Amino acid sequence: MIVQQLNQIQSHYGYLPRENLVALAERLAVPLYRIEEVVSFFPHYRKTPPPQLEVHVCRDMSCHLRGSASLISDLEANLASEITAGRASVCGVSCLGRCDRAPAVRIHSHAAGKHDGSHEPLSYLGRRNDEVVAVAKALASGKEPVVQPDQDADLPDRSPAWKINAYAGKPREERYQAVKRVIEAIRRGPAMGDAERDRIIQSALKNAVLLGMGGAGGQAFKKWCEVREAVGQRKYVVCNADESEPGTFKDRELLLRTPYLVVEGVLLAGIVLGATQGYIYIRHEYEECIAAVREEIAWAQAQRFAGEDILGSGVDMTVEAFVSPGGYICGEQTALIGAIEDKRAEPRNRPPELQTNGLWDMPTLVNNVETLAWAPAIVLLGETQSSAAPPATRATCRAIEKAAPDTDKSWYGGQGRPFDELATMILGSDADWQRRHGAATRFPGMRMFSISGDLNRPGVYEIENGITVGELIDLAGGIRGGKKLKAMALSGPSGGFTPAVLPRAIWPRKLQRLLPETIKQVELLGLQMHINYFRVWDLMLGAGIVVYSEDADLVEQALACQRFYSSESCGKCVPCRIGSTKFTEIAADLAGRRLKRSDIAALSGESSVITDLAFTMANTAICGLGTVAPNPLSSLLKHFPTDVERYVSS
Ligand code: SF4
Ligand code: FES
């Protein structure tokens, strides 16, 4: 329990005093270097006392767009004497998961000698520069802040209207029905229990075509199947709630508003797969979510939905919240496993996959918050529990995979909207899509998006797959000031910047061949939102979308994104470590007007330092960061020459 103990020490003292590290090593009977190995990896930990005041300002996408750079300058100017005297520090940090109220600021006030565990930071979200400066100056002089801090819970709760929330409007006692249902079947005997487990994987998850919501978009039932079939003394379920991709904050809302769905999803997965322990791995900046999840787990245990001998069935499944020691890379599933194992959170090569060799080398299911939160609704609102006699043999993974999904039988799958003409034209000719989806005439499923940037109502929206990009922007109140759309980052910084209009020349070759010559361009606003449809366009569709109006400066944005990747690369792979820094240097040279037209021409060519580096990084990266890190700068040079031109030195 090194990580959790270090979290407690840091929370108590504001840093990690050496004597406490020595005492911890003795208490856990591990060498001190094991403790130091962990401490030196995570940016959250510090070994020296902090200044009295630390101000962290998010410098990533939506916050940068809403002036975080000028806020940092104002804070530095106004706290200059405190900074010089070492009593205060101001620094830009990576996304804090509050992109819907940008710019996001967290202020840590460490009064001298304060060892009372009250080092929790104060959040100031979407505030004017003068308000944040006034708060910082008050705290620096030991006074009460002049403006009350903001809470995540202050935002309107949209969860009662979400379809994912099968318990909306119902009393607390009526929750955990999906767990109750599988436990009831298990009580009726091992064969009925197995049949119900098969039904959940096959009839519920597979027919729903529930996709993993962590980014890769694989079909959820496959991982569940593989963990169920894997052999191990113990099995684990890990919910990945380390949401750190700039522009992404939907898991924050799910954890805060509907922690019961997440906890039930973990319990359900554990019971179905034969696991006995679950972890909900949450980033440490989500304090309110951590409290909500812990409170929910305690309640579920008290009601005997979780813990030992669930509802008297003899089935054990314990869940706990694991607070991440920080760093974007911890969201990578193998890195996250490393952190829970008290190691440095460096991603590792796969295979072996986590489904067979995961946490402590045991079969482990790692699913995103949203994936697990959908599971109860899909199970409850889908086909009813089978009362027929169970089949003589258990369904194997192979058999389940082979059976075509019957999305019409799934409540969740049936929600998808029909394809429009363009999607039908493309996907109707896509053999792979047809193989996977049969004669489907709909985009199955639903999904939650965090959308921020130049919008009137940034926030989390639950939508049916297949609504258009424009419809989602309308839901979010349209573009601020009635401006036109310039570009979107459709998967945080990972997918780079996509222009509002996609001219034929930049379409993937396959589409150029497939679509009639009469179609010269396609409006991004008209594209239907589904991860696989976007893939046909060579576009990534993540859970965090940032919208840029015609006034946005994409050169500045590209620099912010490249800085994010170079500071978050874990450094394990040399090309990623060096390459991500090189991309930041190029972006900084461009933003600093130090590049000539000839430099830009060289960088934009078919073979340039950018394409070579991107190729090397993609082919040597252990994890996805190394593959996507070049995208902000590459997409800027490819799609936005006018923006680049404004920065070219003469
Ligand atoms: S690709 Fe980058 S972030 Fe990923 S493991 Fe390698 S160095 Fe670390
Ligand atoms: S909180 Fe600033 S980009 Fe997410």
XYZ file of C-alpha atoms and ligand atoms in Angstrom:
662
model
C 0.000 0.000 0.000
C 2.876 2.381 -0.733
C 0.908 4.741 -2.985
C -2.063 5.153 -0.677
C 0.202 5.681 2.341
C 2.203 8.302 0.448
C -1.050 10.049 -0.482
C -1.958 10.237 3.200
C 1.422 11.625 4.239
C 1.371 14.219 1.468
C -2.172 15.229 2.331
C -1.224 15.627 5.995
C 2.021 17.588 5.645
C 1.675 19.077 2.170
C 4.857 17.186 1.220
C 6.708 13.971 2.050
C 9.140 14.507 4.943
C 12.122 12.163 4.728
C 11.630 10.770 8.225
C 8.097 9.727 7.263
C 9.404 7.929 4.167
C 11.955 6.064 6.303
C 9.257 5.165 8.826
C 6.961 3.998 6.015
C 9.682 1.756 4.588
C 10.186 0.191 8.014
C 6.475 -0.236 8.614
C 5.925 -1.935 5.246
C 9.196 -3.885 5.516
C 10.411 -2.726 2.110
C 13.730 -1.103 1.234
C 13.696 2.700 1.096
C 14.557 2.644 -2.615
C 11.172 1.036 -3.317
C 9.504 4.032 -1.737
C 11.798 6.484 -3.543
C 11.170 4.692 -6.841
C 7.460 5.472 -6.524
C 7.892 8.994 -5.135
C 10.190 10.060 -7.958
C 7.738 9.001 -10.663
C 4.545 10.846 -9.777
C 4.328 14.604 -10.237
C 1.890 14.910 -7.325
C 4.542 14.031 -4.761
C 7.020 16.538 -3.438
C 9.891 16.005 -1.014
C 10.420 19.571 0.138
C 7.974 21.817 1.969
C 5.794 23.740 -0.447
C 5.634 27.520 -0.477
C 2.837 29.000 1.564
C 0.787 29.458 -1.585
C 0.747 27.414 -4.791
C -1.457 28.464 -7.668
C -2.018 25.907 -10.417
C -3.604 27.171 -13.619
C -4.659 24.754 -16.332
C -2.909 25.705 -19.548
C -4.540 23.148 -21.848
C -7.048 23.406 -24.653
C -10.273 24.982 -23.332
C -8.488 26.876 -20.573
C -5.903 28.215 -22.983
C -8.729 29.289 -25.251
C -10.319 31.152 -22.342
C -7.202 33.074 -21.421
C -5.204 30.934 -18.996
C -1.930 32.338 -20.383
C -2.958 35.890 -19.497
C -4.187 34.696 -16.094
C -0.776 33.181 -15.360
C 0.907 36.463 -16.355
C -1.438 38.501 -14.149
C -0.858 36.211 -11.188
C 2.915 36.332 -11.649
C 2.876 40.116 -11.847
C 0.661 40.529 -8.783
C 2.460 37.969 -6.639
C 5.945 38.969 -7.782
C 7.281 39.849 -4.326
C 5.883 36.656 -2.740
C 7.296 34.565 -5.585
C 10.727 36.207 -5.246
C 10.675 35.589 -1.495
C 9.781 31.921 -2.072
C 6.426 32.269 -0.350
C 4.325 31.657 -3.469
C 4.501 29.901 -6.804
C 2.359 30.107 -9.915
C 2.537 27.394 -12.514
C 0.689 26.108 -15.545
C -0.528 22.520 -15.181
C -2.217 19.927 -17.369
C -5.997 19.604 -17.696
C -7.802 19.570 -14.345
C -10.990 18.003 -15.717
C -13.010 21.233 -15.382
C -12.848 22.311 -19.030
C -16.547 23.261 -18.896
C -15.682 26.124 -16.530
C -12.444 27.379 -18.031
C -10.012 28.651 -17.016
C -9.608 26.172 -14.170
C -7.455 27.145 -11.195
C -6.557 25.305 -8.003
C -5.006 27.146 -5.119
C -3.130 25.281 -2.411
C -2.682 27.246 0.752
C -0.124 25.705 3.101
C 0.088 27.818 6.218
C 3.502 27.475 7.868
C 3.706 24.515 10.213
C 0.196 23.373 9.324
C 0.185 19.617 9.863
C -3.501 19.000 10.191
C -4.332 17.277 6.955
C -6.112 20.357 5.629
C -4.068 20.801 2.491
C -7.039 20.324 0.182
C -6.856 22.884 -2.601
C -9.534 25.443 -3.430
C -10.939 25.449 -6.956
C -11.764 28.617 -8.868
C -13.502 27.824 -12.108
C -14.360 30.151 -14.958
C -13.449 33.201 -12.869
C -12.173 36.540 -14.128
C -8.460 37.256 -13.766
C -9.039 39.969 -11.157
C -11.112 37.600 -8.986
C -8.420 34.916 -8.994
C -5.680 37.473 -8.358
C -7.643 38.900 -5.415
C -8.077 35.410 -3.914
C -4.388 34.595 -4.332
C -3.272 37.885 -2.802
C -5.604 37.452 0.178
C -4.365 33.931 0.844
C -0.739 34.990 0.405
C -1.196 37.518 3.179
C -2.890 34.993 5.442
C -6.414 36.346 4.985
C -9.637 34.582 4.078
C -10.265 34.431 0.311
C -12.463 37.238 -0.912
C -14.372 34.966 -3.313
C -15.870 31.642 -2.300
C -14.298 28.653 -4.070
C -16.272 26.706 -6.669
C -17.511 23.145 -6.309
C -18.224 20.587 -9.016
C -21.587 20.026 -7.368
C -22.529 23.671 -8.086
C -23.250 22.756 -11.703
C -26.796 21.725 -12.638
C -27.365 17.994 -12.245
C -28.433 16.649 -15.644
C -28.369 12.994 -14.575
C -32.149 12.648 -13.973
C -32.633 12.996 -17.732
C -29.907 10.537 -18.712
C -31.003 7.186 -20.134
C -27.890 5.637 -18.598
C -29.498 6.344 -15.235
C -31.933 3.457 -14.911
C -32.716 4.596 -11.369
C -33.589 8.220 -12.065
C -36.374 9.350 -9.750
C -36.392 6.091 -7.766
C -35.610 5.752 -4.051
C -32.106 4.646 -3.131
C -33.339 1.297 -1.861
C -34.457 0.343 -5.393
C -30.972 0.557 -6.882
C -28.614 -2.391 -7.554
C -31.367 -4.322 -9.367
C -28.897 -5.743 -11.923
C -26.764 -7.135 -9.087
C -29.862 -8.516 -7.386
C -30.925 -10.231 -10.603
C -27.665 -12.087 -11.167
C -27.413 -12.998 -7.478
C -30.956 -14.438 -7.579
C -29.954 -16.663 -10.509
C -26.802 -17.811 -8.703
C -28.929 -18.745 -5.695
C -31.025 -21.012 -7.917
C -27.964 -23.176 -8.516
C -24.619 -23.093 -10.327
C -26.142 -23.901 -13.747
C -28.687 -21.088 -13.519
C -25.958 -18.759 -12.299
C -23.777 -19.602 -15.286
C -26.711 -19.198 -17.674
C -27.418 -15.728 -16.299
C -23.743 -14.786 -16.592
C -23.784 -15.922 -20.237
C -26.975 -13.989 -20.838
C -25.470 -10.788 -19.506
C -22.417 -11.078 -21.727
C -24.181 -12.377 -24.820
C -27.712 -11.042 -24.822
C -27.050 -7.822 -22.976
C -23.567 -6.542 -23.761
C -23.066 -8.120 -27.172
C -26.491 -7.307 -28.556
C -26.132 -3.784 -27.266
C -22.824 -3.464 -29.171
C -21.581 -1.619 -26.096
C -18.223 -0.183 -27.026
C -15.412 0.511 -24.572
C -15.642 4.226 -23.828
C -11.981 4.653 -22.945
C -10.947 5.583 -26.478
C -10.128 2.349 -28.295
C -13.799 1.561 -28.891
C -13.456 -2.224 -28.769
C -16.594 -4.224 -28.066
C -17.010 -4.499 -24.312
C -18.315 -8.056 -24.305
C -15.006 -9.397 -25.659
C -12.977 -8.263 -22.660
C -15.664 -9.586 -20.311
C -15.590 -12.948 -22.114
C -11.826 -13.182 -22.007
C -11.632 -12.446 -18.287
C -14.415 -14.905 -17.600
C -12.562 -17.658 -19.454
C -9.121 -16.798 -18.088
C -7.736 -18.988 -15.340
C -6.319 -17.470 -12.172
C -6.393 -17.837 -8.422
C -8.082 -14.454 -8.216
C -9.625 -12.035 -10.677
C -9.979 -8.281 -10.533
C -12.122 -5.541 -12.006
C -10.629 -2.084 -12.378
C -12.692 0.940 -13.309
C -10.502 3.479 -15.068
C -11.606 6.831 -13.678
C -8.273 8.534 -14.272
C -9.819 10.951 -16.726
C -6.974 13.271 -17.726
C -7.266 13.872 -21.472
C -7.622 17.623 -22.040
C -11.222 18.451 -22.895
C -12.635 15.366 -21.173
C -14.759 15.530 -18.024
C -17.772 13.236 -18.566
C -16.538 10.660 -16.051
C -16.371 13.412 -13.444
C -20.120 13.978 -13.846
C -20.914 10.244 -13.808
C -18.867 9.672 -10.653
C -20.307 12.682 -8.887
C -23.959 12.413 -9.944
C -24.433 8.682 -10.355
C -21.726 6.905 -8.332
C -24.241 4.069 -7.801
C -24.117 3.211 -11.524
C -20.332 2.983 -11.483
C -20.212 0.949 -8.272
C -22.954 -1.361 -9.540
C -21.155 -1.751 -12.882
C -17.986 -2.860 -11.070
C -19.940 -5.248 -8.826
C -21.864 -6.675 -11.759
C -18.691 -7.261 -13.764
C -17.032 -8.877 -10.760
C -19.940 -11.232 -10.085
C -20.292 -12.177 -13.766
C -16.566 -12.759 -14.257
C -15.819 -14.439 -10.936
C -13.682 -11.601 -9.580
C -13.527 -10.866 -5.876
C -11.966 -7.417 -5.765
C -12.686 -4.221 -7.679
C -10.918 -0.881 -7.757
C -12.252 2.448 -8.918
C -9.087 4.291 -9.879
C -9.812 8.038 -9.604
C -7.568 11.004 -10.322
C -6.701 12.837 -7.113
C -8.022 16.177 -8.398
C -11.593 14.784 -8.318
C -12.050 15.165 -4.554
C -15.839 15.442 -4.670
C -16.084 12.349 -6.862
C -13.821 10.383 -4.533
C -16.038 11.312 -1.578
C -19.214 10.402 -3.514
C -17.814 7.027 -4.596
C -16.552 6.163 -1.104
C -19.895 7.051 0.417
C -21.690 4.928 -2.183
C -19.417 1.932 -1.596
C -20.022 2.162 2.164
C -23.800 2.245 1.586
C -23.689 -0.685 -0.849
C -21.677 -2.682 1.689
C -24.106 -1.841 4.473
C -26.953 -3.101 2.259
C -24.919 -6.241 1.442
C -24.777 -5.485 -2.299
C -20.992 -5.422 -1.959
C -18.407 -7.126 0.209
C -18.463 -10.680 1.517
C -21.405 -13.007 1.008
C -23.437 -10.617 -1.160
C -27.136 -10.854 -0.221
C -26.398 -14.168 1.500
C -25.376 -15.866 -1.759
C -21.849 -16.859 -0.786
C -20.469 -14.584 -3.539
C -17.748 -12.101 -2.496
C -16.960 -8.899 -4.368
C -15.309 -6.002 -2.582
C -14.869 -2.568 -4.147
C -12.626 0.282 -3.109
C -11.701 3.709 -4.435
C -8.022 4.004 -5.335
C -6.782 7.583 -5.485
C -4.304 8.128 -8.302
C -1.054 9.865 -7.458
C -1.400 11.848 -10.677
C -0.093 12.050 -14.216
C -1.915 11.669 -17.504
C -0.102 8.441 -18.269
C -1.856 6.708 -15.353
C -4.970 6.601 -17.538
C -3.181 4.096 -19.778
C -4.480 0.767 -18.573
C -1.181 -1.022 -18.003
C 0.278 2.068 -16.298
C -2.730 2.252 -14.019
C -2.235 -1.377 -13.050
C 1.378 -0.536 -12.210
C 0.255 2.281 -9.912
C -2.152 0.011 -8.029
C 0.716 -2.466 -7.651
C 2.794 0.318 -6.017
C 5.135 0.607 -8.989
C 6.082 3.440 -11.317
C 3.150 3.916 -13.668
C 5.055 3.134 -16.840
C 3.024 1.437 -19.575
C 4.172 -2.021 -20.543
C 4.153 -3.938 -23.782
C 1.204 -6.186 -24.571
C 0.712 -9.144 -24.982
C 0.194 -10.586 -22.494
C -3.109 -8.787 -22.209
C -4.549 -7.660 -18.912
C -7.487 -10.010 -19.392
C -5.108 -12.889 -18.632
C -2.140 -11.205 -16.906
C -3.359 -8.060 -15.265
C -3.243 -6.859 -11.696
C -0.659 -8.919 -9.789
C -0.485 -11.070 -12.917
C -4.074 -12.224 -12.474
C -6.967 -11.963 -14.974
C -8.238 -8.399 -14.839
C -11.004 -6.459 -16.527
C -10.165 -2.791 -17.033
C -13.107 -0.746 -18.284
C -13.770 2.954 -18.453
C -16.258 4.587 -16.044
C -18.891 5.067 -18.713
C -18.625 1.503 -20.023
C -19.278 0.101 -16.560
C -21.967 2.682 -15.803
C -23.955 1.601 -18.886
C -23.929 -2.050 -17.848
C -26.759 -1.899 -15.242
C -29.145 -0.053 -17.589
C -28.368 -2.408 -20.467
C -28.904 -5.470 -18.301
C -32.107 -4.150 -16.721
C -33.767 -2.651 -19.757
C -32.738 -5.354 -22.202
C -34.137 -8.860 -22.417
C -35.632 -10.130 -19.194
C -33.981 -12.817 -17.148
C -34.265 -16.233 -18.672
C -36.413 -18.630 -16.672
C -35.914 -21.496 -19.110
C -33.698 -24.414 -18.134
C -30.038 -23.522 -18.594
C -28.162 -25.035 -21.549
C -26.075 -28.128 -20.837
C -22.807 -26.345 -21.587
C -21.569 -22.864 -20.909
C -21.226 -20.577 -23.897
C -17.589 -20.136 -24.867
C -16.031 -16.848 -25.864
C -15.661 -18.146 -29.387
C -19.337 -19.086 -29.618
C -20.444 -15.733 -28.253
C -18.150 -13.890 -30.618
C -19.359 -15.885 -33.621
C -23.049 -15.250 -33.007
C -24.227 -12.163 -34.886
C -25.426 -9.442 -32.522
C -29.135 -8.912 -32.541
C -29.259 -5.204 -31.868
C -33.042 -5.122 -32.289
C -33.332 -7.129 -29.079
C -31.293 -4.590 -27.163
C -32.837 -1.563 -25.604
C -29.484 0.217 -25.775
C -28.661 -0.913 -29.305
C -32.084 0.080 -30.530
C -31.520 3.671 -29.563
C -29.108 4.366 -32.417
C -30.327 6.671 -35.163
C -30.626 5.492 -38.782
C -27.710 6.307 -41.068
C -28.146 9.230 -43.358
C -27.409 9.097 -47.059
C -23.666 9.689 -46.853
C -23.149 7.170 -44.069
C -25.261 4.578 -45.873
C -23.278 5.136 -49.052
C -19.958 4.679 -47.283
C -20.781 1.957 -44.817
C -22.967 0.108 -47.307
C -19.775 -0.473 -49.299
C -17.630 -1.289 -46.297
C -17.310 -5.035 -46.051
C -15.719 -4.882 -42.633
C -18.544 -2.784 -41.218
C -21.100 -5.186 -42.693
C -19.287 -8.158 -41.270
C -19.396 -6.627 -37.828
C -22.839 -5.108 -37.953
C -24.730 -7.212 -40.476
C -27.526 -5.450 -42.266
C -27.793 -2.870 -39.501
C -29.493 0.296 -40.624
C -28.731 2.163 -37.458
C -25.767 3.322 -35.461
C -26.315 1.305 -32.301
C -25.932 2.699 -28.864
C -25.593 5.869 -26.909
C -22.664 7.773 -25.586
C -21.722 10.665 -23.353
C -19.591 13.518 -24.578
C -17.824 16.324 -22.799
C -17.849 19.332 -25.068
C -16.177 22.656 -24.325
C -14.337 25.550 -25.926
C -16.114 28.362 -27.776
C -19.622 27.291 -26.772
C -22.536 28.846 -24.957
C -23.286 25.768 -22.816
C -20.200 23.598 -22.483
C -20.902 20.455 -20.489
C -21.635 16.743 -20.551
C -24.284 15.528 -22.988
C -25.745 12.072 -23.424
C -26.620 11.489 -27.069
C -27.811 8.769 -29.397
C -25.077 7.604 -31.729
C -25.703 9.015 -35.147
C -26.755 12.540 -34.280
C -24.692 14.993 -36.256
C -21.823 17.074 -34.961
C -23.974 20.142 -35.602
C -26.813 18.743 -33.483
C -24.428 18.207 -30.569
C -23.158 21.779 -30.879
C -26.775 22.978 -30.869
C -27.397 20.992 -27.681
C -24.442 22.818 -26.182
C -26.061 26.149 -26.969
C -24.239 26.876 -30.224
C -20.996 28.743 -30.760
C -20.346 31.756 -28.536
C -21.151 35.109 -29.993
C -22.892 33.537 -32.968
C -19.488 32.996 -34.600
C -18.735 30.461 -37.295
C -17.051 27.137 -36.641
C -13.381 27.064 -37.561
C -12.216 23.715 -36.268
C -12.765 21.024 -33.697
C -10.535 18.808 -31.656
C -12.640 15.661 -31.730
C -10.605 13.619 -29.299
C -8.856 16.126 -27.082
C -5.386 16.837 -28.453
C -5.005 13.208 -29.611
C -6.843 13.612 -32.898
C -5.336 17.004 -33.754
C -7.499 19.762 -35.232
C -10.180 18.978 -37.815
C -11.297 21.818 -40.094
C -14.967 22.810 -40.371
C -14.963 21.844 -44.046
C -13.351 18.662 -45.334
C -12.430 19.213 -48.997
C -12.188 16.141 -51.198
C -8.412 16.471 -51.445
C -7.957 15.595 -47.767
C -10.377 12.650 -47.653
C -8.890 9.201 -47.230
C -8.170 7.627 -50.631
C -10.787 4.959 -50.059
C -13.494 7.611 -49.780
C -12.221 9.518 -52.792
C -12.762 6.349 -54.813
C -16.064 5.508 -53.203
C -17.982 8.764 -53.287
C -19.192 10.378 -56.525
C -17.075 13.153 -58.029
C -19.999 15.523 -57.610
C -19.346 15.690 -53.877
C -16.521 18.191 -53.577
C -16.486 18.733 -49.844
C -18.204 17.680 -46.671
C -19.175 19.862 -43.731
C -17.929 18.569 -40.394
C -21.187 19.738 -38.811
C -23.116 17.325 -41.025
C -21.157 14.182 -40.097
C -22.932 11.650 -37.916
C -21.252 10.853 -34.650
C -20.131 7.276 -34.258
C -16.605 6.174 -33.491
C -16.506 3.666 -36.361
C -18.044 6.029 -38.898
C -15.467 8.642 -37.966
C -12.731 6.073 -38.475
C -13.836 5.740 -42.086
C -13.005 9.455 -42.393
C -9.649 8.899 -40.653
C -10.959 10.926 -37.734
C -10.710 10.052 -34.067
C -13.859 10.540 -32.019
C -13.068 10.613 -28.325
C -15.164 11.621 -25.345
C -13.691 15.105 -25.078
C -14.498 17.573 -27.843
C -13.194 21.124 -28.043
C -14.856 23.609 -30.383
C -12.956 26.499 -31.968
C -14.720 29.502 -33.440
C -13.413 31.517 -36.363
C -11.405 33.733 -33.938
C -9.375 30.902 -32.401
C -5.606 30.991 -32.740
C -4.684 27.426 -33.627
C -0.940 28.079 -33.565
C -1.181 28.930 -29.872
C -3.449 25.925 -29.378
C -1.018 23.584 -31.114
C 1.788 24.802 -28.863
C -0.359 24.195 -25.762
C -1.169 20.661 -26.960
C 2.443 19.829 -27.791
C 3.505 21.105 -24.389
C 0.955 18.813 -22.827
C 2.424 15.751 -24.545
C 6.039 16.575 -23.780
C 5.275 17.140 -20.118
C 3.122 14.016 -19.826
C 5.347 11.546 -21.727
C 6.576 9.065 -19.134
C 9.945 8.894 -20.886
C 10.200 5.121 -21.055
C 10.514 5.050 -24.872
C 13.362 7.228 -26.103
C 11.662 8.342 -29.381
C 8.575 9.489 -27.468
C 10.597 11.254 -24.809
C 12.810 13.105 -27.290
C 10.261 13.396 -30.094
C 7.522 14.946 -27.961
C 10.021 17.571 -26.754
C 11.124 18.243 -30.322
C 7.512 18.839 -31.400
C 7.114 21.343 -28.580
C 10.278 23.135 -29.676
C 9.031 23.379 -33.260
C 5.618 24.639 -32.123
C 7.318 27.173 -29.815
C 9.536 28.375 -32.679
C 6.465 28.822 -34.844
C 4.488 30.629 -32.132
C 7.582 32.734 -31.401
C 7.730 33.750 -35.103
C 11.180 32.243 -35.473
C 10.366 30.087 -38.521
C 10.728 31.256 -42.110
C 8.522 30.303 -45.042
C 11.211 27.878 -46.232
C 11.203 26.200 -42.789
C 7.444 25.746 -42.971
C 7.691 24.314 -46.482
C 10.303 21.832 -45.273
C 8.201 20.881 -42.247
C 5.047 20.449 -44.318
C 6.579 18.200 -46.977
C 5.831 14.526 -47.526
C 9.134 13.679 -45.891
C 10.141 16.045 -43.142
C 11.458 15.952 -39.618
C 7.806 15.876 -38.511
C 6.767 12.897 -40.634
C 9.990 11.027 -39.838
C 9.661 11.615 -36.122
C 5.964 10.755 -36.150
C 6.730 7.514 -37.997
C 9.489 6.538 -35.576
C 7.423 7.392 -32.524
C 4.381 5.498 -33.784
C 6.480 2.427 -34.502
C 8.353 2.359 -31.230
C 5.776 3.644 -28.768
C 4.691 1.285 -26.047
C 1.488 3.229 -25.512
C -0.845 5.462 -27.484
C 0.718 8.733 -26.329
C 3.725 8.246 -28.561
C 1.453 7.571 -31.522
C -0.829 10.582 -31.171
C 1.627 13.180 -29.825
C 2.530 14.583 -33.276
C -1.115 15.170 -34.266
C -1.695 18.754 -33.060
C 1.275 20.177 -34.971
C 0.856 17.886 -37.997
C -2.832 18.757 -38.372
C -2.099 22.469 -37.948
C 0.431 22.410 -40.797
C -1.804 20.251 -42.967
C -5.172 21.951 -42.577
C -4.576 25.518 -41.421
C -1.950 27.159 -43.653
C -3.538 30.591 -43.191
C -3.062 30.418 -39.418
C 0.523 29.282 -39.889
C 1.218 32.036 -42.427
C 0.386 34.706 -39.847
C 3.296 33.490 -37.722
C 5.894 33.136 -40.445
C 8.818 35.496 -39.996
C 9.800 37.455 -43.061
S 5.013 5.996 -25.738
Fe 5.665 7.733 -24.445
S 4.200 7.799 -22.770
Fe 3.968 5.791 -23.769
S 5.297 4.397 -22.605
Fe 6.528 5.231 -24.263
S 7.532 7.076 -23.393
Fe 5.861 6.502 -22.037
S -9.471 21.949 -17.171
Fe -8.384 23.153 -18.575
S -8.510 22.049 -20.459
Fe -9.480 20.798 -19.005
